[in-house]
Short mmCIF file of C-alpha atoms in Angstrom, two decimals:
data_model
loop_
_atom_site.label_atom_id
_atom_site.label_comp_id
_atom_site.label_asym_id
_atom_site.label_seq_id
_atom_site.Cartn_x
_atom_site.Cartn_y
_atom_site.Cartn_z
CA MET A 1368 -52.83 -2.17 -14.94
CA ALA A 1369 -53.80 0.79 -17.09
CA ILE A 1370 -53.09 0.67 -20.77
CA VAL A 1371 -50.95 3.50 -22.06
CA SER A 1372 -52.40 4.83 -25.27
CA ASP A 1373 -50.95 6.82 -28.14
CA SER A 1374 -50.71 10.57 -28.08
CA ILE A 1375 -53.81 12.72 -28.18
CA ARG A 1376 -54.11 16.16 -29.69
CA ARG A 1377 -56.83 18.72 -29.11
CA ALA A 1378 -57.50 22.37 -29.92
CA ARG A 1379 -59.68 25.16 -28.62
CA PRO A 1380 -60.12 28.81 -29.59
CA LEU A 1381 -58.49 30.83 -26.79
CA LEU A 1382 -56.27 33.90 -26.45
CA GLY A 1383 -57.39 35.20 -29.83
CA THR A 1384 -55.86 32.19 -31.55
CA PHE A 1385 -56.05 28.41 -31.47
CA VAL A 1386 -54.42 26.69 -28.57
CA GLU A 1387 -53.34 23.17 -29.38
CA ILE A 1388 -52.27 20.64 -26.77
CA GLU A 1389 -50.68 17.34 -27.60
CA ILE A 1390 -49.68 14.85 -24.93
CA ALA A 1391 -48.63 11.22 -24.69
CA GLY A 1392 -47.47 8.54 -22.33
CA ALA A 1393 -50.38 8.17 -19.94
CA PRO A 1394 -53.67 6.25 -19.93
CA ARG A 1395 -56.30 7.79 -22.16
CA SER A 1396 -58.70 8.65 -19.35
CA GLU A 1397 -55.99 10.51 -17.46
CA MET A 1398 -54.91 12.38 -20.56
CA ASP A 1399 -58.45 13.61 -21.33
CA GLY A 1400 -58.79 15.02 -17.84
CA ALA A 1401 -55.31 16.55 -17.92
CA ILE A 1402 -55.98 18.29 -21.23
CA ASP A 1403 -59.21 19.75 -19.87
CA THR A 1404 -57.39 21.08 -16.80
CA ALA A 1405 -54.62 22.53 -18.98
CA PHE A 1406 -57.18 24.29 -21.20
CA ASP A 1407 -58.83 25.64 -18.04
CA ALA A 1408 -55.50 27.20 -17.03
CA VAL A 1409 -55.17 28.84 -20.45
CA ALA A 1410 -58.76 30.08 -20.23
CA GLN A 1411 -58.02 31.60 -16.86
CA VAL A 1412 -55.00 33.48 -18.22
CA HIS A 1413 -57.30 34.69 -21.00
CA ARG A 1414 -59.88 35.91 -18.47
CA LEU A 1415 -57.28 37.62 -16.26
CA MET A 1416 -55.19 39.30 -18.94
CA SER A 1417 -57.49 40.17 -21.80
CA PHE A 1418 -57.19 43.77 -22.89
CA HIS A 1419 -60.69 43.54 -24.26
CA GLU A 1420 -62.59 42.47 -21.13
CA PRO A 1421 -63.29 45.41 -18.82
CA ASP A 1422 -63.39 43.20 -15.71
CA SER A 1423 -60.15 41.31 -16.43
CA ASP A 1424 -57.16 42.27 -14.27
CA VAL A 1425 -55.76 44.20 -17.24
CA GLY A 1426 -59.10 45.93 -17.81
CA ARG A 1427 -59.33 46.93 -14.15
CA LEU A 1428 -55.72 48.11 -14.08
CA ASN A 1429 -56.25 50.25 -17.15
CA SER A 1430 -59.33 51.90 -15.75
CA GLU A 1431 -58.34 52.26 -12.08
CA ALA A 1432 -54.61 51.77 -11.37
CA GLY A 1433 -53.80 55.34 -12.39
CA THR A 1434 -55.80 56.66 -9.46
CA ARG A 1435 -55.39 53.99 -6.79
CA PRO A 1436 -53.63 50.64 -6.17
CA VAL A 1437 -55.42 47.66 -7.69
CA SER A 1438 -55.11 44.14 -6.36
CA VAL A 1439 -54.48 41.48 -9.00
CA HIS A 1440 -54.27 37.70 -9.24
CA ALA A 1441 -50.92 36.07 -8.47
CA TRP A 1442 -50.52 35.08 -12.13
CA THR A 1443 -51.10 38.62 -13.38
CA PHE A 1444 -48.61 39.90 -10.80
CA ARG A 1445 -46.01 37.42 -11.95
CA VAL A 1446 -46.43 38.45 -15.60
CA LEU A 1447 -46.16 42.12 -14.60
CA GLU A 1448 -42.95 41.39 -12.66
CA THR A 1449 -41.45 39.77 -15.73
CA ALA A 1450 -42.62 42.65 -17.93
CA VAL A 1451 -41.11 45.28 -15.65
CA GLU A 1452 -37.84 43.36 -15.41
CA LEU A 1453 -37.67 42.95 -19.19
CA HIS A 1454 -38.41 46.63 -19.65
CA ARG A 1455 -35.45 47.50 -17.43
CA ARG A 1456 -33.04 44.92 -18.84
CA SER A 1457 -33.91 45.71 -22.47
CA GLY A 1458 -33.34 49.44 -21.99
CA GLY A 1459 -37.01 50.18 -22.56
CA CYS A 1460 -37.27 48.12 -25.71
CA PHE A 1461 -39.84 45.77 -24.25
CA ASP A 1462 -42.69 47.96 -23.11
CA ILE A 1463 -46.18 46.87 -22.14
CA THR A 1464 -47.33 50.49 -21.99
CA ILE A 1465 -47.34 50.90 -25.75
CA ALA A 1466 -51.04 50.03 -25.90
CA PRO A 1467 -51.93 53.56 -27.08
CA ALA A 1468 -49.63 53.15 -30.09
CA LEU A 1469 -51.39 49.91 -30.98
CA GLN A 1470 -54.70 51.70 -30.66
CA ALA A 1471 -53.46 54.49 -32.91
CA ILE A 1472 -52.90 52.05 -35.76
CA GLY A 1473 -56.06 50.11 -35.05
CA LEU A 1474 -54.59 46.91 -33.61
CA LEU A 1475 -56.27 47.46 -30.27
CA PRO A 1476 -59.70 48.96 -29.79
CA ALA A 1477 -59.93 52.50 -28.48
CA LEU A 1478 -61.49 52.64 -25.05
CA LYS A 1479 -64.22 55.20 -24.66
CA ASP A 1480 -62.75 57.03 -21.70
CA LYS A 1481 -59.11 56.97 -22.74
CA SER A 1482 -57.36 58.53 -25.67
CA ALA A 1483 -54.22 59.81 -24.02
CA PRO A 1484 -50.87 59.70 -25.78
CA ALA A 1485 -48.35 57.18 -24.56
CA LEU A 1486 -46.42 58.22 -21.53
CA ARG A 1487 -43.07 56.52 -21.46
CA SER A 1488 -41.42 56.17 -18.14
CA PRO A 1489 -39.21 53.56 -16.52
CA ASP A 1490 -41.43 53.53 -13.44
CA ALA A 1491 -44.82 53.78 -15.13
CA ILE A 1492 -45.86 50.61 -13.32
CA GLU A 1493 -45.38 50.30 -9.57
CA LEU A 1494 -45.52 46.82 -8.10
CA LEU A 1495 -46.54 47.07 -4.46
CA PRO A 1496 -46.67 44.48 -1.67
CA ASP A 1497 -49.62 42.11 -1.48
CA ARG A 1498 -50.01 41.89 -5.27
CA GLU A 1499 -51.17 45.47 -5.60
CA VAL A 1500 -50.32 47.51 -8.68
CA ARG A 1501 -50.37 51.25 -9.22
CA PHE A 1502 -49.71 53.24 -12.39
CA ARG A 1503 -47.76 56.46 -12.32
CA SER A 1504 -50.59 58.37 -13.94
CA THR A 1505 -54.03 57.89 -15.40
CA ASP A 1506 -52.42 58.09 -18.86
CA VAL A 1507 -50.65 54.75 -18.44
CA MET A 1508 -52.30 51.85 -20.19
CA ILE A 1509 -50.94 48.35 -20.52
CA ASP A 1510 -51.40 45.45 -22.89
CA LEU A 1511 -49.94 42.06 -21.96
CA GLY A 1512 -50.26 40.74 -25.52
CA GLY A 1513 -46.46 40.58 -25.75
CA LEU A 1514 -46.02 37.86 -23.15
CA ALA A 1515 -49.35 36.64 -21.74
CA LYS A 1516 -49.75 34.04 -24.47
CA GLY A 1517 -46.34 32.61 -23.59
CA PHE A 1518 -47.26 32.63 -19.92
CA ALA A 1519 -50.47 30.74 -20.69
CA VAL A 1520 -48.43 28.08 -22.48
CA ASP A 1521 -46.13 27.84 -19.43
CA ARG A 1522 -49.15 27.42 -17.13
CA ALA A 1523 -50.61 24.68 -19.32
CA VAL A 1524 -47.29 22.82 -19.32
CA ALA A 1525 -47.04 23.17 -15.52
CA VAL A 1526 -50.54 21.74 -15.12
CA LEU A 1527 -49.78 18.78 -17.37
CA ARG A 1528 -46.52 18.02 -15.56
CA ASP A 1529 -48.20 18.29 -12.15
CA LEU A 1530 -50.77 15.76 -13.33
CA GLY A 1531 -48.01 13.34 -14.22
CA ILE A 1532 -48.08 13.62 -18.01
CA PRO A 1533 -44.55 12.68 -19.09
CA CYS A 1534 -44.35 14.48 -22.42
CA GLY A 1535 -46.22 16.76 -24.76
CA MET A 1536 -46.40 20.11 -26.46
CA VAL A 1537 -48.58 23.19 -26.03
CA ASN A 1538 -48.85 25.58 -28.96
CA ALA A 1539 -50.72 28.87 -28.83
CA GLY A 1540 -50.55 30.28 -32.34
CA GLY A 1541 -46.78 30.15 -32.69
CA ASP A 1542 -45.80 30.34 -29.02
CA LEU A 1543 -45.04 26.79 -28.12
CA ARG A 1544 -43.31 24.72 -25.50
CA ALA A 1545 -42.40 21.06 -25.55
CA PHE A 1546 -41.76 19.03 -22.42
CA GLY A 1547 -40.41 15.56 -21.85
CA ALA A 1548 -37.64 13.72 -23.63
CA GLN A 1549 -39.12 13.65 -27.13
CA THR A 1550 -37.55 15.87 -29.79
CA ARG A 1551 -39.98 17.61 -32.14
CA THR A 1552 -39.39 19.36 -35.41
CA VAL A 1553 -41.01 22.75 -35.89
CA HIS A 1554 -41.07 24.45 -39.27
CA ILE A 1555 -40.65 28.21 -39.42
CA ARG A 1556 -42.66 29.96 -42.08
CA ASP A 1557 -41.03 32.43 -44.40
CA PRO A 1558 -42.64 35.73 -43.38
CA ARG A 1559 -42.43 36.98 -46.95
CA HIS A 1560 -43.89 33.79 -48.45
CA PRO A 1561 -46.09 32.17 -45.82
CA SER A 1562 -46.60 28.99 -47.81
CA ARG A 1563 -42.87 28.29 -47.68
CA SER A 1564 -40.71 27.11 -44.87
CA VAL A 1565 -37.41 28.85 -44.12
CA CYS A 1566 -36.07 26.22 -41.78
CA SER A 1567 -36.92 23.48 -39.38
CA ILE A 1568 -35.92 23.60 -35.74
CA GLU A 1569 -35.48 20.72 -33.33
CA VAL A 1570 -37.17 21.39 -30.04
CA THR A 1571 -36.59 19.33 -26.89
CA ASP A 1572 -37.92 20.35 -23.49
CA GLU A 1573 -37.89 24.07 -24.22
CA ALA A 1574 -40.01 26.92 -25.54
CA LEU A 1575 -40.04 28.45 -28.99
CA ALA A 1576 -41.83 31.65 -29.90
CA SER A 1577 -42.11 33.24 -33.31
CA THR A 1578 -43.33 36.55 -34.52
CA ALA A 1579 -43.31 38.20 -37.90
CA ARG A 1580 -44.38 41.29 -39.71
CA ARG A 1581 -47.98 40.66 -40.49
CA VAL A 1582 -48.21 39.19 -43.93
CA ASP A 1583 -51.77 37.99 -43.84
CA LEU A 1584 -53.67 41.14 -43.10
CA VAL A 1585 -56.81 41.61 -45.09
CA ASP A 1586 -56.96 44.07 -47.94
CA GLY A 1587 -56.74 47.70 -47.09
CA ASP A 1588 -54.17 47.40 -44.36
CA GLU A 1589 -50.84 49.05 -44.48
CA SER A 1590 -48.79 46.52 -46.38
CA GLY A 1591 -46.32 44.63 -44.27
CA SER A 1592 -47.20 46.48 -41.11
CA SER A 1593 -46.38 44.84 -37.84
CA ALA A 1594 -48.05 44.39 -34.49
CA VAL A 1595 -44.66 45.00 -32.87
CA ILE A 1596 -44.19 48.65 -31.96
CA ASP A 1597 -40.81 50.27 -31.42
CA PRO A 1598 -41.28 52.31 -28.22
CA ALA A 1599 -38.72 54.83 -29.44
CA THR A 1600 -40.72 55.73 -32.55
CA GLN A 1601 -44.19 54.51 -31.55
CA ARG A 1602 -44.40 52.97 -35.00
CA PRO A 1603 -44.42 49.37 -36.21
CA VAL A 1604 -40.97 47.88 -36.71
CA SER A 1605 -39.56 47.32 -40.18
CA LEU A 1606 -35.96 46.22 -39.63
CA ILE A 1607 -36.69 42.50 -39.31
CA ASP A 1608 -39.25 40.39 -41.15
CA GLY A 1609 -39.44 37.62 -38.60
CA ALA A 1610 -37.93 36.47 -35.32
CA THR A 1611 -37.92 33.16 -33.50
CA VAL A 1612 -36.60 32.80 -29.96
CA ARG A 1613 -35.75 29.69 -27.99
CA ALA A 1614 -35.82 29.93 -24.19
CA ARG A 1615 -36.60 27.87 -21.12
CA SER A 1616 -39.86 29.66 -20.47
CA CYS A 1617 -42.39 30.46 -23.15
CA MET A 1618 -43.22 33.79 -21.51
CA VAL A 1619 -39.60 34.90 -21.85
CA ALA A 1620 -39.35 33.52 -25.40
CA ASP A 1621 -42.57 35.33 -26.35
CA ALA A 1622 -41.37 38.64 -24.90
CA LEU A 1623 -37.88 38.37 -26.39
CA THR A 1624 -39.27 37.99 -29.93
CA LYS A 1625 -40.48 41.58 -29.61
CA VAL A 1626 -37.07 42.80 -28.46
CA VAL A 1627 -35.38 41.00 -31.37
CA MET A 1628 -37.90 42.45 -33.83
CA ILE A 1629 -37.04 45.94 -32.55
CA SER A 1630 -33.28 45.78 -31.96
CA GLY A 1631 -32.17 42.94 -34.23
CA THR A 1632 -28.69 41.58 -33.51
CA ASP A 1633 -28.22 44.20 -30.78
CA ALA A 1634 -30.42 41.99 -28.62
CA GLY A 1635 -27.58 39.46 -28.33
CA GLU A 1636 -26.50 40.33 -24.79
CA LEU A 1637 -30.02 40.30 -23.46
CA LEU A 1638 -30.66 36.94 -25.11
CA GLU A 1639 -27.51 35.56 -23.54
CA SER A 1640 -28.52 36.79 -20.08
CA TYR A 1641 -31.78 34.87 -20.41
CA LYS A 1642 -29.93 31.81 -21.83
CA ALA A 1643 -31.98 32.25 -24.97
CA GLY A 1644 -31.15 31.80 -28.65
CA ALA A 1645 -32.67 33.55 -31.63
CA LEU A 1646 -33.12 33.32 -35.36
CA LEU A 1647 -33.98 36.42 -37.30
CA ILE A 1648 -34.95 36.88 -40.90
CA SER A 1649 -33.85 40.25 -42.20
CA ALA A 1650 -35.72 42.25 -44.76
CA ASP A 1651 -32.88 41.51 -47.22
CA GLY A 1652 -33.49 37.77 -46.97
CA ASN A 1653 -30.56 36.92 -44.76
CA VAL A 1654 -31.05 34.57 -41.87
CA GLN A 1655 -29.03 35.14 -38.73
CA ILE A 1656 -28.83 32.67 -35.89
CA THR A 1657 -27.14 33.02 -32.53
CA SER A 1658 -23.98 30.94 -32.49
CA ASP A 1659 -25.11 28.82 -29.54
CA TRP A 1660 -28.16 27.59 -31.36
CA HIS A 1661 -27.46 26.96 -35.03
CA HIS A 1662 -26.91 23.22 -34.50
CA ALA A 1663 -30.66 22.76 -33.88
CA VAL A 1664 -31.74 24.83 -36.89
CA HIS A 1665 -31.84 23.30 -40.35
CA LEU A 1666 -32.29 25.69 -43.23
CA ALA A 1667 -34.58 24.62 -46.04
CA ALA A 1668 -32.59 23.28 -48.93
CA MET B 422 -23.51 36.63 -28.22
CA ASN B 423 -22.25 36.02 -31.76
CA TRP B 424 -24.55 35.73 -34.72
CA VAL B 425 -24.02 33.43 -37.66
CA ARG B 426 -25.28 34.78 -40.94
CA TYR B 427 -26.74 32.66 -43.70
CA THR B 428 -27.83 33.85 -47.10
CA LEU B 429 -30.65 31.77 -48.43
CA PRO B 430 -30.10 30.77 -52.04
CA ALA B 431 -32.98 32.12 -54.07
CA ALA B 432 -33.56 28.79 -55.79
CA ALA B 433 -33.89 27.02 -52.48
CA ILE B 434 -36.57 29.43 -51.38
CA LEU B 435 -38.50 28.99 -54.58
CA SER B 436 -38.41 25.23 -54.47
CA ALA B 437 -39.28 24.81 -50.80
CA ALA B 438 -42.30 22.63 -50.41
CA SER B 439 -45.51 23.97 -48.94
CA PRO B 440 -46.92 21.12 -46.93
CA ALA B 441 -50.67 21.08 -46.67
CA TYR B 442 -51.76 21.15 -43.09
CA ALA B 443 -54.86 19.44 -41.85
CA VAL B 444 -55.51 18.14 -38.39
CA ARG B 445 -58.42 16.05 -37.22
CA TYR B 446 -58.65 16.32 -33.48
CA LEU B 447 -61.87 14.56 -32.58
CA SER B 448 -64.80 12.89 -34.29
CA ILE B 449 -68.29 14.11 -33.43
CA GLU B 450 -68.83 11.02 -31.28
CA GLU B 451 -65.53 11.47 -29.45
CA ALA B 452 -66.26 15.13 -28.84
CA GLN B 453 -69.71 14.30 -27.50
CA LYS B 454 -68.27 11.85 -24.99
CA GLU B 455 -65.54 14.28 -24.09
CA ALA B 456 -67.97 17.13 -23.47
CA PHE B 457 -70.42 15.07 -21.45
CA PRO B 458 -68.55 12.12 -19.93
CA SER B 459 -71.51 11.24 -17.72
CA ALA B 460 -73.99 11.04 -20.60
CA THR B 461 -75.46 7.64 -21.36
CA HIS B 462 -77.46 8.64 -24.41
CA PHE B 463 -77.23 11.21 -27.18
CA SER B 464 -80.38 11.89 -29.21
CA GLU B 465 -80.51 13.98 -32.34
CA VAL B 466 -82.57 17.11 -31.90
CA GLN B 467 -81.64 18.40 -35.36
CA ALA B 468 -80.17 15.98 -37.86
CA SER B 469 -76.34 15.92 -37.86
CA ARG B 470 -76.26 19.21 -36.05
CA VAL B 471 -77.76 19.26 -32.57
CA TRP B 472 -77.78 16.48 -30.00
CA LYS B 473 -79.30 16.26 -26.56
CA ALA B 474 -77.11 14.56 -23.96
CA GLU B 475 -78.88 12.59 -21.28
CA ALA B 476 -77.74 10.65 -18.26
CA GLY B 477 -80.30 8.33 -16.77
CA GLY B 478 -83.19 10.19 -18.34
CA LYS B 479 -81.94 13.57 -17.14
CA VAL B 480 -80.73 16.21 -19.65
CA VAL B 481 -77.09 17.07 -18.96
CA GLY B 482 -76.59 19.37 -21.92
CA PHE B 483 -76.68 19.96 -25.64
CA PHE B 484 -74.05 19.44 -28.30
CA VAL B 485 -74.03 21.60 -31.44
CA PHE B 486 -71.82 20.80 -34.43
CA ASP B 487 -70.94 23.67 -36.74
CA ARG B 488 -68.50 24.66 -39.42
CA VAL B 489 -67.01 28.05 -40.18
CA VAL B 490 -64.54 29.27 -42.76
CA GLY B 491 -61.05 29.76 -41.37
CA LYS B 492 -58.81 31.81 -43.61
CA HIS B 493 -60.01 29.94 -46.67
CA LEU B 494 -61.04 26.45 -45.62
CA PHE B 495 -63.61 25.10 -43.22
CA ILE B 496 -63.03 24.58 -39.54
CA ASP B 497 -65.28 21.97 -37.92
CA TYR B 498 -66.04 22.72 -34.32
CA ALA B 499 -68.55 21.89 -31.64
CA VAL B 500 -70.17 23.86 -28.88
CA ALA B 501 -71.35 22.03 -25.79
CA LEU B 502 -74.15 23.85 -23.99
CA THR B 503 -75.32 23.43 -20.43
CA PRO B 504 -78.98 22.49 -19.91
CA ALA B 505 -79.57 26.20 -19.22
CA GLY B 506 -78.14 27.15 -22.63
CA ALA B 507 -74.73 28.49 -21.61
CA VAL B 508 -71.48 27.50 -23.31
CA HIS B 509 -69.92 24.57 -21.54
CA LYS B 510 -67.06 23.94 -23.94
CA VAL B 511 -65.88 24.87 -27.42
CA GLU B 512 -63.76 22.27 -29.14
CA ILE B 513 -62.12 22.20 -32.56
CA LEU B 514 -62.82 18.92 -34.36
CA GLU B 515 -61.06 19.46 -37.64
CA TYR B 516 -58.82 22.25 -38.82
CA ARG B 517 -57.64 22.62 -42.39
CA GLU B 518 -54.92 25.16 -42.93
CA SER B 519 -55.34 27.42 -45.88
CA TYR B 520 -51.78 28.19 -46.84
CA GLY B 521 -50.85 25.94 -49.69
CA GLY B 522 -54.49 25.05 -50.11
CA ASP B 523 -55.33 28.38 -51.63
CA ILE B 524 -52.45 28.04 -54.05
CA ARG B 525 -53.48 24.59 -55.19
CA SER B 526 -57.16 25.35 -55.45
CA PRO B 527 -57.74 28.83 -56.78
CA SER B 528 -61.23 27.97 -57.97
CA TRP B 529 -62.25 26.91 -54.50
CA LEU B 530 -60.93 30.15 -53.12
CA ALA B 531 -62.73 32.21 -55.76
CA GLN B 532 -65.97 30.51 -54.85
CA PHE B 533 -65.48 31.38 -51.20
CA VAL B 534 -64.72 34.98 -51.99
CA GLY B 535 -67.91 35.33 -53.96
CA LYS B 536 -70.08 33.82 -51.28
CA THR B 537 -68.87 35.94 -48.43
CA ALA B 538 -68.54 39.30 -50.09
CA GLY B 539 -70.81 40.76 -47.44
CA SER B 540 -68.80 39.54 -44.50
CA ALA B 541 -65.45 40.73 -45.84
CA LEU B 542 -66.23 44.25 -44.74
CA LYS B 543 -67.03 43.01 -41.31
CA ILE B 544 -63.69 41.27 -41.06
CA ASN B 545 -62.00 44.44 -42.20
CA GLY B 546 -63.75 46.30 -39.46
CA ASP B 547 -63.47 43.76 -36.68
CA ILE B 548 -60.31 41.85 -37.14
CA ARG B 549 -57.97 44.80 -36.80
CA ASN B 550 -59.30 45.35 -33.34
CA ILE B 551 -57.68 42.20 -32.06
CA ALA B 552 -53.90 42.20 -32.01
CA GLY B 553 -52.56 38.87 -33.14
CA ALA B 554 -55.94 37.28 -33.64
CA THR B 555 -56.30 35.14 -36.70
CA LEU B 556 -59.22 35.17 -39.03
CA SER B 557 -59.90 31.58 -38.05
CA SER B 558 -60.31 32.16 -34.35
CA THR B 559 -62.42 35.23 -34.99
CA HIS B 560 -64.71 33.21 -37.21
CA VAL B 561 -65.09 30.47 -34.65
CA THR B 562 -65.87 33.08 -32.01
CA GLU B 563 -68.52 34.60 -34.25
CA GLY B 564 -69.87 31.11 -34.89
CA VAL B 565 -70.22 30.46 -31.17
CA LYS B 566 -72.10 33.72 -30.75
CA ARG B 567 -74.36 32.70 -33.61
CA ILE B 568 -75.02 29.31 -32.05
CA LEU B 569 -75.84 30.95 -28.74
CA ALA B 570 -78.24 33.31 -30.47
CA ALA B 571 -79.88 30.45 -32.32
CA TYR B 572 -80.01 27.82 -29.57
CA GLY B 573 -79.25 29.47 -26.24
CA ASN B 574 -82.90 29.99 -25.44
CA ARG B 575 -84.53 27.48 -27.72
CA LEU B 576 -83.16 24.21 -26.41
CA ARG B 577 -83.64 23.21 -22.78
#
């Protein structure tokens, strides 16, 4: 009879942040192996979807998919399907082809052979049979930074569940998902005063993703600039200081934070269609929470 | 979908606590066992820094302990290397969050700023190239590169 130990908690640098996995409820030896396998899944998402690696799926798509169909891994294809669907359902608000705008403000590196302006089109990305992908022109460039981290968290949770781990939490720099019966409390930082907490949120068997205008940029950056770009203006958003989204999947929660940052309370219908809830912190200091969700959110008092 | 609006009282914001955040994930010994489960013996190659992992007299890898500055405080981490000198695993052992810490200990922060004046420019140049990357993860990544440069060819 194996002895069930306490929870274990580990962290590794992946996806440009720290990925932390905490699990409980299984024998220690099983949990060590499960955590390793879960980290491997995150590392594979990193390898497939890094904008920075030329031989990742994203790197190959950006260099070749404008001229001919490129075959990608099933995971990359699934993320692209979600991205294309979100682009359509959000009226273009969620857009993975804004990479050039991120490059223009220095948040993504310029690639030597590409400096084209953003080409916005509803069918910029064609998803073909057999996991092949084609771009409408050589000017199209994608960055999956808006949802790949959430997808990686979903993969890690799937791995842990498949290995029989009953409960735990995976957190990739603010994109997190808890599974199992345990309720956890997550504190949301005040984007204007990062050392303070705006509220705490109870999370049970669901995903929570947060994004904010960047408050911790080093000196010399545009003050309060954001890594979230409004496709309509090609500029960083400034309407909302911070957004947190609750959803079933971390990929969807991750992506929807961008939509909420851009369209604010107008994102309500889209959130509802994904059975998601949101909390947004306006520039004027007001906090707004979708009516279906406020019972799980406790404002700092 | 309806939205419920709350206006945060200013006083509440000002008085909200800033909990210090520090997590110890693994001790050096635990991380060694985790990285090389088959190893039967770890011998120090360099005191408190580099260990050789052996299983039945055969070298199964190397374990390097290092420490980098996160945003303001140290991050302890370890790099496990294969016998050929490639990265086998990078694991965070202890992470100390800076927010709150920098407020409570301005002298500590000032000391850090003075010591790394040279590298600040590098962060300014590099960090903006990675959307969403934190200073901390960038520093660990640089640390791993440094360890590879220092030990990748020398151990074995």
